[in-house]
Coordinates of C-alpha atoms in Angstrom, one line a residue:
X1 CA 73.7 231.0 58.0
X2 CA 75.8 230.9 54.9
X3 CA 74.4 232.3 52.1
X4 CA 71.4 233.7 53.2
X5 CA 72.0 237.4 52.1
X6 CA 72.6 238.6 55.5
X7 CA 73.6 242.4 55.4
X8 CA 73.9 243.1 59.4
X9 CA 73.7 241.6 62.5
X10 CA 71.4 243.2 64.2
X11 CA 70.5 242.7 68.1
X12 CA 73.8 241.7 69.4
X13 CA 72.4 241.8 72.5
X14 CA 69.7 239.1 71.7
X15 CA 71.7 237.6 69.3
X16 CA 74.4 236.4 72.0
X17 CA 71.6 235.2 74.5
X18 CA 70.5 232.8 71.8
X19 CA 73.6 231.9 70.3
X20 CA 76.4 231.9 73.8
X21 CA 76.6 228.0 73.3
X22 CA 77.2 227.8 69.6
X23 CA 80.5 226.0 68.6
X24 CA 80.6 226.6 65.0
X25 CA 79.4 229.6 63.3
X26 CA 79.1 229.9 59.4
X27 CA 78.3 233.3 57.7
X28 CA 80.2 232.9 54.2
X29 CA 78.6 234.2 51.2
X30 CA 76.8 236.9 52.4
X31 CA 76.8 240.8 52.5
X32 CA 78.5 242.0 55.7
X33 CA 79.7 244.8 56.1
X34 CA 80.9 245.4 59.9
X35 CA 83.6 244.2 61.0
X36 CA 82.2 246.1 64.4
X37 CA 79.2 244.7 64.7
X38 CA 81.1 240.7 64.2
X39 CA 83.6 241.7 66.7
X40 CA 80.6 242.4 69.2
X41 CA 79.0 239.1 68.4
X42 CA 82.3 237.1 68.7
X43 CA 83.0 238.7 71.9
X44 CA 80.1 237.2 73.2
X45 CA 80.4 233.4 71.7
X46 CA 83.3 232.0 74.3
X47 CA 83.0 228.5 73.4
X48 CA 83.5 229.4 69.3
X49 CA 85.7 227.1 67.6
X50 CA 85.0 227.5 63.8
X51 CA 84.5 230.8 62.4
X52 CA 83.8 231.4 58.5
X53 CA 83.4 234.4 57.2
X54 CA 84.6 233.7 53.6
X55 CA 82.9 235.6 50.4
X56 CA 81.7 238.8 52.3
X57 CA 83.2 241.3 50.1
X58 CA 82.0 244.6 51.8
X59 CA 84.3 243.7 54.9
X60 CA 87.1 246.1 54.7
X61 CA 89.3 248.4 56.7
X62 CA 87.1 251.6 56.3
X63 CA 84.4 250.8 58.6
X64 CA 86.0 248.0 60.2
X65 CA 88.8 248.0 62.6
X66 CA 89.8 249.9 66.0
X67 CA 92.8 251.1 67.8
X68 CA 95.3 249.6 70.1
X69 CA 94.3 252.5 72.1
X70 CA 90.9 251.6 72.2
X71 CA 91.3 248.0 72.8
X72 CA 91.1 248.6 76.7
X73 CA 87.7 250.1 76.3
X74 CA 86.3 247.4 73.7
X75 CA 84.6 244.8 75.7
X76 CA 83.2 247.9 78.0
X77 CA 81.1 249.6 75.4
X78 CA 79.9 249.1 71.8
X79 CA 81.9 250.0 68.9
X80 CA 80.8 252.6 66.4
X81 CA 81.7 252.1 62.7
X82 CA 82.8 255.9 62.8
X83 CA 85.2 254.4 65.2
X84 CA 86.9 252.0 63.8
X85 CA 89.4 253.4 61.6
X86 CA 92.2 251.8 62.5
X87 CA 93.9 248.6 60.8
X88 CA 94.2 246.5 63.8
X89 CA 90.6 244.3 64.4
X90 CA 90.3 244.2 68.2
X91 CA 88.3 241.2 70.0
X92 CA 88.2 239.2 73.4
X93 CA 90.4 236.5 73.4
X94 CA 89.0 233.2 71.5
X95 CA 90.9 230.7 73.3
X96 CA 88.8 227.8 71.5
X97 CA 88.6 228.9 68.2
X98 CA 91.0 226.5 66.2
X99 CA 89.6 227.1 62.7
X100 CA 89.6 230.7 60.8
X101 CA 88.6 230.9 57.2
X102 CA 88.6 234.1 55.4
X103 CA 88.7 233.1 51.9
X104 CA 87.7 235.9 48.9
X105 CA 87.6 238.7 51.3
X106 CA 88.8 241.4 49.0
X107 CA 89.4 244.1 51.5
X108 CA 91.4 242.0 54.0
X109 CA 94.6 243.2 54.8
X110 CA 97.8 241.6 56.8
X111 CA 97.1 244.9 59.3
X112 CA 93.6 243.4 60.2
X113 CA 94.8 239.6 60.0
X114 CA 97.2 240.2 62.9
X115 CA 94.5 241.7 65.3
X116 CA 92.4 238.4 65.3
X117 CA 95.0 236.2 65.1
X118 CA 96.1 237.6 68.4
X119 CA 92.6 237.2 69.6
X120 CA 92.9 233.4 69.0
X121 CA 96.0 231.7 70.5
X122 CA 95.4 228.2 69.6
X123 CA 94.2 228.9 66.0
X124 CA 95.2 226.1 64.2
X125 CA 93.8 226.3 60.7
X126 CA 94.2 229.5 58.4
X127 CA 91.9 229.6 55.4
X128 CA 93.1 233.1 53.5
X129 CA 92.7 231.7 49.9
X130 CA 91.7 234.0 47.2
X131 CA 91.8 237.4 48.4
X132 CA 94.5 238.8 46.4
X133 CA 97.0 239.1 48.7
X134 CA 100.6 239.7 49.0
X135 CA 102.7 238.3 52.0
X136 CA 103.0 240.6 54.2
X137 CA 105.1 243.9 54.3
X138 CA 106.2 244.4 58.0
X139 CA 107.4 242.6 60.6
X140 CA 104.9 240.2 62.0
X141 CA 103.3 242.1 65.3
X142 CA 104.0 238.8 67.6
X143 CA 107.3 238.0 69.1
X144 CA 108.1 234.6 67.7
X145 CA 105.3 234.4 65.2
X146 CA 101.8 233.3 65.4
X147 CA 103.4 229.6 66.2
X148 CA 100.2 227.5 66.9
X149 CA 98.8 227.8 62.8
X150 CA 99.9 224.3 61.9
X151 CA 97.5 224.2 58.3
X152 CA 97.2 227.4 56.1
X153 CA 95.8 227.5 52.7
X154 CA 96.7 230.3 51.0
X155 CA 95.5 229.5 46.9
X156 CA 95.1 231.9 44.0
X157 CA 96.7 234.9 45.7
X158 CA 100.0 236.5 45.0
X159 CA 102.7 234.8 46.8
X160 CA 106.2 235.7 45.2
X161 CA 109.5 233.9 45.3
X162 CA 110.9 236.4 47.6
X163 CA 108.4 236.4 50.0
X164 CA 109.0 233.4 51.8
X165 CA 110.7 234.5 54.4
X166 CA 108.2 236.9 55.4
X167 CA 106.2 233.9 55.5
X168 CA 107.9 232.4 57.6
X169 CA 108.1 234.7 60.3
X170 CA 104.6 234.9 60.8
X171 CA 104.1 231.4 60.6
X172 CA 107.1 229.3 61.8
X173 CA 105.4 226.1 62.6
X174 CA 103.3 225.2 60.2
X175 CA 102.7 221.4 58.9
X176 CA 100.8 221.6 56.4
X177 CA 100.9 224.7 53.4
X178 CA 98.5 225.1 50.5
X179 CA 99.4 227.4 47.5
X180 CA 97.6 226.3 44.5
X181 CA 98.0 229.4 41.7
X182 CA 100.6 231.3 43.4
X183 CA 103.0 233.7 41.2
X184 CA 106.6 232.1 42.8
X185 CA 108.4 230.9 40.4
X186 CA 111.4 229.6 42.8
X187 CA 111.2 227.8 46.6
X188 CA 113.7 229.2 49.3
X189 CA 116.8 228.0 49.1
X190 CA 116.2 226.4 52.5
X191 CA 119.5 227.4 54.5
X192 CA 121.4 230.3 55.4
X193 CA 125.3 230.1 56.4
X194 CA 125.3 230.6 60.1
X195 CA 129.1 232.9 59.8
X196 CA 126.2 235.1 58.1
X197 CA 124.0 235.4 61.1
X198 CA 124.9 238.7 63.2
X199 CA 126.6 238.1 66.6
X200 CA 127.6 234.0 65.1
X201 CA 131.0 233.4 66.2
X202 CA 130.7 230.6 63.9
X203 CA 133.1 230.8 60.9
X204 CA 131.8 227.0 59.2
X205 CA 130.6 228.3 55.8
X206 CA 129.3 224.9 55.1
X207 CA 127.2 225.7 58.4
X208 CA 123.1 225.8 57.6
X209 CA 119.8 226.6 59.8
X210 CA 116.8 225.5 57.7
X211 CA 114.3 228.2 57.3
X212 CA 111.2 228.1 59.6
X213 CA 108.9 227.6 57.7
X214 CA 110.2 224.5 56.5
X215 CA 111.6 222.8 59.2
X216 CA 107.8 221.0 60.5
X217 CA 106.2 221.0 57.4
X218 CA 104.7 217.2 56.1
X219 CA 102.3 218.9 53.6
X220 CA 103.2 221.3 50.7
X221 CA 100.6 221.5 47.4
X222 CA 102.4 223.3 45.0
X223 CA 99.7 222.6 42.1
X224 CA 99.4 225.0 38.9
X225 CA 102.4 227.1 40.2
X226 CA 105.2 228.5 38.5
X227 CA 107.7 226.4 39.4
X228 CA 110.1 225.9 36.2
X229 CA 112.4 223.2 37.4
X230 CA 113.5 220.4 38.7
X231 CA 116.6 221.9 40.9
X232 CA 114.0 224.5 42.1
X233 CA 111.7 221.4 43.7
X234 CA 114.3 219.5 44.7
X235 CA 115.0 222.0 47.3
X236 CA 112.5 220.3 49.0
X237 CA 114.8 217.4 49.9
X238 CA 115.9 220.0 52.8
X239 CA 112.4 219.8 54.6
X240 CA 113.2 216.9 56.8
X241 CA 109.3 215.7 57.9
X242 CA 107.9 216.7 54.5
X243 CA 106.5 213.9 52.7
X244 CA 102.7 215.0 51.0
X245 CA 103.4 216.5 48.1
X246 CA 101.4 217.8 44.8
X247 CA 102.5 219.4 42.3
X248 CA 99.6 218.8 39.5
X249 CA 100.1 221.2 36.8
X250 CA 103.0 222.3 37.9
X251 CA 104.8 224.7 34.9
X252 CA 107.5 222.7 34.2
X253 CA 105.6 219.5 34.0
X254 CA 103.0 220.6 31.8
X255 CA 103.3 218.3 28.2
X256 CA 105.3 215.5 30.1
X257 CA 103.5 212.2 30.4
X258 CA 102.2 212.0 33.5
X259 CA 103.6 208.6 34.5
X260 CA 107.0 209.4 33.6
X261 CA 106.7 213.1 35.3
X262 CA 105.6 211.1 38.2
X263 CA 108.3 208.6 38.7
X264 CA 111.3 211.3 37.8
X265 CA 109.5 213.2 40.8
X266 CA 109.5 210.6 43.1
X267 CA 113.1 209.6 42.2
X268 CA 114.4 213.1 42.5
X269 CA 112.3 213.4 46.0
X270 CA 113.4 210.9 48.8
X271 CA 111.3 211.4 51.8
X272 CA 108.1 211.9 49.7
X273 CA 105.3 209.0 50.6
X274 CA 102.1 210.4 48.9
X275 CA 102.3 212.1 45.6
X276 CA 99.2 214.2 44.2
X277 CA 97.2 212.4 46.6
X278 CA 98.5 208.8 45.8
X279 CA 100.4 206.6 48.3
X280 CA 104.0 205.5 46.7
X281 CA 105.0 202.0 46.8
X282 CA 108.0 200.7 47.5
X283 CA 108.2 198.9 44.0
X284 CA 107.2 202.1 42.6
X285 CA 110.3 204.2 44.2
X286 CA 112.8 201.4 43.5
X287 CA 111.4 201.5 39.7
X288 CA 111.7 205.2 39.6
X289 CA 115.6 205.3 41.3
X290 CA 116.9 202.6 39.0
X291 CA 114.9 204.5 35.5
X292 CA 116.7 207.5 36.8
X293 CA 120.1 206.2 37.2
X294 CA 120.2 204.8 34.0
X295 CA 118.8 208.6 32.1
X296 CA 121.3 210.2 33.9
X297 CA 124.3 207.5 33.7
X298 CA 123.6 205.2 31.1
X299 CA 122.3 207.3 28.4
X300 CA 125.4 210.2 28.3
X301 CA 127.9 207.3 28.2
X302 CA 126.6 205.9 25.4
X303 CA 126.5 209.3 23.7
X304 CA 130.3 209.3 24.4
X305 CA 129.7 212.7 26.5
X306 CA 132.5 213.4 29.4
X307 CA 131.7 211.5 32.6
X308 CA 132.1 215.0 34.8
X309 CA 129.0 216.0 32.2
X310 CA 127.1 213.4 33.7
X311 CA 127.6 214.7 37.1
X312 CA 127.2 218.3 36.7
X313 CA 123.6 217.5 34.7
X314 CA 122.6 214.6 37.4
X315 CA 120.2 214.9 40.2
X316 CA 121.2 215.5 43.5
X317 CA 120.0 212.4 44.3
X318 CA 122.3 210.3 42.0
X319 CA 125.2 209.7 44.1
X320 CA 122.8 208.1 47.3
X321 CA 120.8 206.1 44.8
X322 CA 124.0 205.0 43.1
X323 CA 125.1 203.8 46.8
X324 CA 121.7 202.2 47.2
X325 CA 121.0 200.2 43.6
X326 CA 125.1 200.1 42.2
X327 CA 125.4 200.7 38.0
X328 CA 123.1 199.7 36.3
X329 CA 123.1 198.4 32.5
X330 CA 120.7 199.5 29.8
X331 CA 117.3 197.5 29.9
X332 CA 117.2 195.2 26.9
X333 CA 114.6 196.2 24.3
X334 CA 112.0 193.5 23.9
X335 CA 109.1 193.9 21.5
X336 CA 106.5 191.3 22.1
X337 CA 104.1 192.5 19.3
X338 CA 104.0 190.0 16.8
X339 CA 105.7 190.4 12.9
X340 CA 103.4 192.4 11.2
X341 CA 104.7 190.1 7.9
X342 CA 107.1 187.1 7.4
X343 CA 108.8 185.8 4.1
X344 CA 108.4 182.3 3.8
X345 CA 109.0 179.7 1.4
X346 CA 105.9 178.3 -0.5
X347 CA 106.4 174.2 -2.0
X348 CA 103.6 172.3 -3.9
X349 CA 105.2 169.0 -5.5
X350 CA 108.5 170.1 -7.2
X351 CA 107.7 173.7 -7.8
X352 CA 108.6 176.7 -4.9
X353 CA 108.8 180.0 -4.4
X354 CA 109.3 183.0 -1.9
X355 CA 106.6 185.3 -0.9
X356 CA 105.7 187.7 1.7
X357 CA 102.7 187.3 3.7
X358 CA 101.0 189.3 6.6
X359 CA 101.1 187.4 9.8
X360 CA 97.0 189.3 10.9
X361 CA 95.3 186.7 8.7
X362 CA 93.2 183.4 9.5
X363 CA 94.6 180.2 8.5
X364 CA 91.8 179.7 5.5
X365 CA 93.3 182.7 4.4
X366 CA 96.7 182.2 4.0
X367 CA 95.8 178.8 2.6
X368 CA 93.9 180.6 0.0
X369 CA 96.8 182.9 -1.1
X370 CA 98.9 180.1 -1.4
X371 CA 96.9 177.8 -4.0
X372 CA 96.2 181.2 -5.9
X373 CA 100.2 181.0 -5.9
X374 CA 99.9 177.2 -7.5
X375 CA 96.4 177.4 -9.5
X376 CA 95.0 174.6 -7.0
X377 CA 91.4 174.3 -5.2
X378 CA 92.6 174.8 -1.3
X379 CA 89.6 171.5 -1.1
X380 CA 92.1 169.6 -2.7
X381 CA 95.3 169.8 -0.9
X382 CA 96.0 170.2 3.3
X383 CA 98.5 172.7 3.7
X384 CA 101.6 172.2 6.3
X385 CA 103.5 174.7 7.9
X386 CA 107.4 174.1 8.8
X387 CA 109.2 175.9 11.9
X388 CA 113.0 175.7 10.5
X389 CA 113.8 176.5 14.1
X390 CA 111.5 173.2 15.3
X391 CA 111.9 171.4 12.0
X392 CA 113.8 168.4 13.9
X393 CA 111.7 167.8 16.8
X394 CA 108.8 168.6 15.3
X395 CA 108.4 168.1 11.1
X396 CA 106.2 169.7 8.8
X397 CA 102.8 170.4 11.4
X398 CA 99.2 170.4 9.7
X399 CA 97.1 173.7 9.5
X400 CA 93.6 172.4 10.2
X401 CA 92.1 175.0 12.4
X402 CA 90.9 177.7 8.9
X403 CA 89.4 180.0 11.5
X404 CA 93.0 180.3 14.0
X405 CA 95.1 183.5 13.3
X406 CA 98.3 182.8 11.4
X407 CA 100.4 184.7 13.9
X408 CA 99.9 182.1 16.3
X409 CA 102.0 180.2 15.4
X410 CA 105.2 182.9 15.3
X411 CA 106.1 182.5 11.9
X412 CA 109.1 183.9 11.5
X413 CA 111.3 184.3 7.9
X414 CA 112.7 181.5 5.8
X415 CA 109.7 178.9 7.6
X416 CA 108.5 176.8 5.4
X417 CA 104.4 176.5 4.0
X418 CA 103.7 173.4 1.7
X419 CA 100.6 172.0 -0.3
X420 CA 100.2 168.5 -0.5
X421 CA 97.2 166.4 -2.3
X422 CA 94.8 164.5 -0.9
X423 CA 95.4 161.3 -1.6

């Protein structure tokens, strides 16, 4: 029933007679406008397991909601709009509904969230992209946190770098996290010192607990974020199961060549398998580790800089990819393009002389250039070409291919081209 301009429900009533064995239920992109009357409906559809209500924009809290007062008498009577005017949404426990998505829903609030959330104890996929939203402001309403969300996408709202935290108290377990747009311009640092905690008898400053939120996650899109640097995403070395990770468009990797964004990344990044969506190789890592051992060793040795300066700049990967690959020297450059032009040594009978020719020419033209040099007809003479490096095993060799490129051959400077007649 997506998109099919519905206002209201209706019947519920009739409604629930026909639909009591539906399993999936799809009303985005329409015009609702009571959360009442979908409370009613949901009440009545125990076997529910997907629920979209996405792209209703007249949902909201002023016509919507009901008291924890009036949760006792909700599945006894029907519920009034004029009743519903408190932020808590009320409904029968869904105890099959495992997907909830309530993308560009304007009017939604963290308030309202909590109410079905509690409604659905084995949720496990949270679709709340789009709607504006901030985390939330209080403590989350559940003792422990709404545990069983394992995937929530949460793009183009307004997640900042000090809300993840709150985050993570409402949703401690997740595995998978979506953020594509959000405003956070840092990640959380991941640990806090135990001597810190109240009641810890612990006095180990070096002592950590990894944040929630972190501690399950395998999948973290980060894509067209504010992230501004490298220290800030290698924090993610502290998730120990994470390893999907995109970060397309990313702010600090916007202008970079791709390919070398991507293999500093995956350097910088050990447990990461599958990088915006591509599988990485074990000749890809062991290409990136070694290319960033040598920027970050190599390259400020050779500028003479102090060696402690390498090490304050490094990754925090260097020192266990130094233990894994050693030191490594500088590649050697090699250019395999071939001499754009060669000087060589022109003979014809007693005379010579040097000249410079381009090496992207056809034999019949270089043979041409060469009698212009002597005033001969090229139909009177065969012209030989000497390697000086070959000239011993080898001797002068006879150009008789006009239509082969000259570079070929790998002319290189002081070879030899001579003009001899005919006989």
């Amino acid at each position: 029933m997506d998109n099919s301009n519905v206002t209201h429900l209706g019947d519920i009533e009739k409604l629930a007679k026909m639909c009591g064995h539906i399993v999936e239920l799809d009303l985005a992109n329409n015009s609702l406008a009571s959360w009442s009357d979908l409370l009613q409906l949901l009440n009545r559809l125990p076997q529910l397991r997907l629920l979209n209500l996405s792209i209703n924009p007249m949902l909201g809290p002023k016509s919507d909601s009901v008291t924890h007062e009036e949760k006792t008498d909700a599945p006894e009577k029907p519920l009034k709009d004029s009743e519903c005017h408190s932020q808590y949404l009320v409904a029968q426990p869904m105890p099959h509904l495992s997907t909830l998505a309530l993308n560009q829903l304007p009017q939604l609030s963290w308030p309202m969230l909590a109410g079905l959330l509690s409604s659905a104890p084995n949720l496990t996929e949270l679709y709340l992209s789009n709607n504006d939203m901030e985390a939330p402001d209080f403590p989350c309403p559940k003792i422990g946190g709404y545990a069983s969300v394992q995937q929530l996408y949460f793009n183009g709202n307004r997640l900042l770098s000090e809300d993840w935290t709150k985050l993570s108290q409402w949703f401690p377990k997740l595995e998978k996290l979506t953020l594509i747009g959000n405003s956070a311009d840092k990640l959380p640092s991941s640990a806090v010192s135990l001597a810190t905690e109240e009641g810890s008898n612990n006095t180990n400053k070096d002592s950590v607990v990894i944040l929630p939120l972190l501690c399950n996650l395998k999948s973290l899109n980060l894509s067209e974020s504010e992230i501004d640097s490298w220290s800030e995403l290698e924090k993610l070395n502290l998730c120990p199961s994470l390893t999907d990770l995109r970060i397309l468009d990313i702010k600090f990797g916007k202008g970079r060549p791709k390919k070398e964004f991507r293999a500093e990344a995956i350097a910088r990044l050990a447990h990461v398998t599958h990088l915006n969506g591509t599988a990485v190789t074990d000749e890809e890592r062991s290409a990136a580790e070694r290319s960033l051992i040598r920027a970050h060793t190599i390259d400020l040795e050779i500028k003479n800089e102090p060696t402690d300066l390498a090490v304050a700049e490094a990754p925090d990967q260097l020192d266990s990819l130094l233990a894994k690959h050693g030191r490594l020297d500088a590649l050697a450059k090699v250019d395999l393009r071939p001499t754009q032009s060669v000087s060589l040594v022109l003979r014809y009978g007693n005379q010579s002389r040097t000249c410079q020719l381009a090496t992207n020419q056809l034999i019949r033209e270089v043979k041409q250039k060469v009698c212009d040099q002597f005033n001969v007809e090229p139909s009177r003479v065969g012209l030989y070409y000497i390697d000086q490096g070959m000239v011993g095993a080898m001797g002068p060799e006879l150009l008789n291919l006009p239509g082969r490129a000259f570079h070929s051959y790998r002319p290189e400077d002081g070879d030899e081209l001579i003009l001899k007649d005919f006989n």
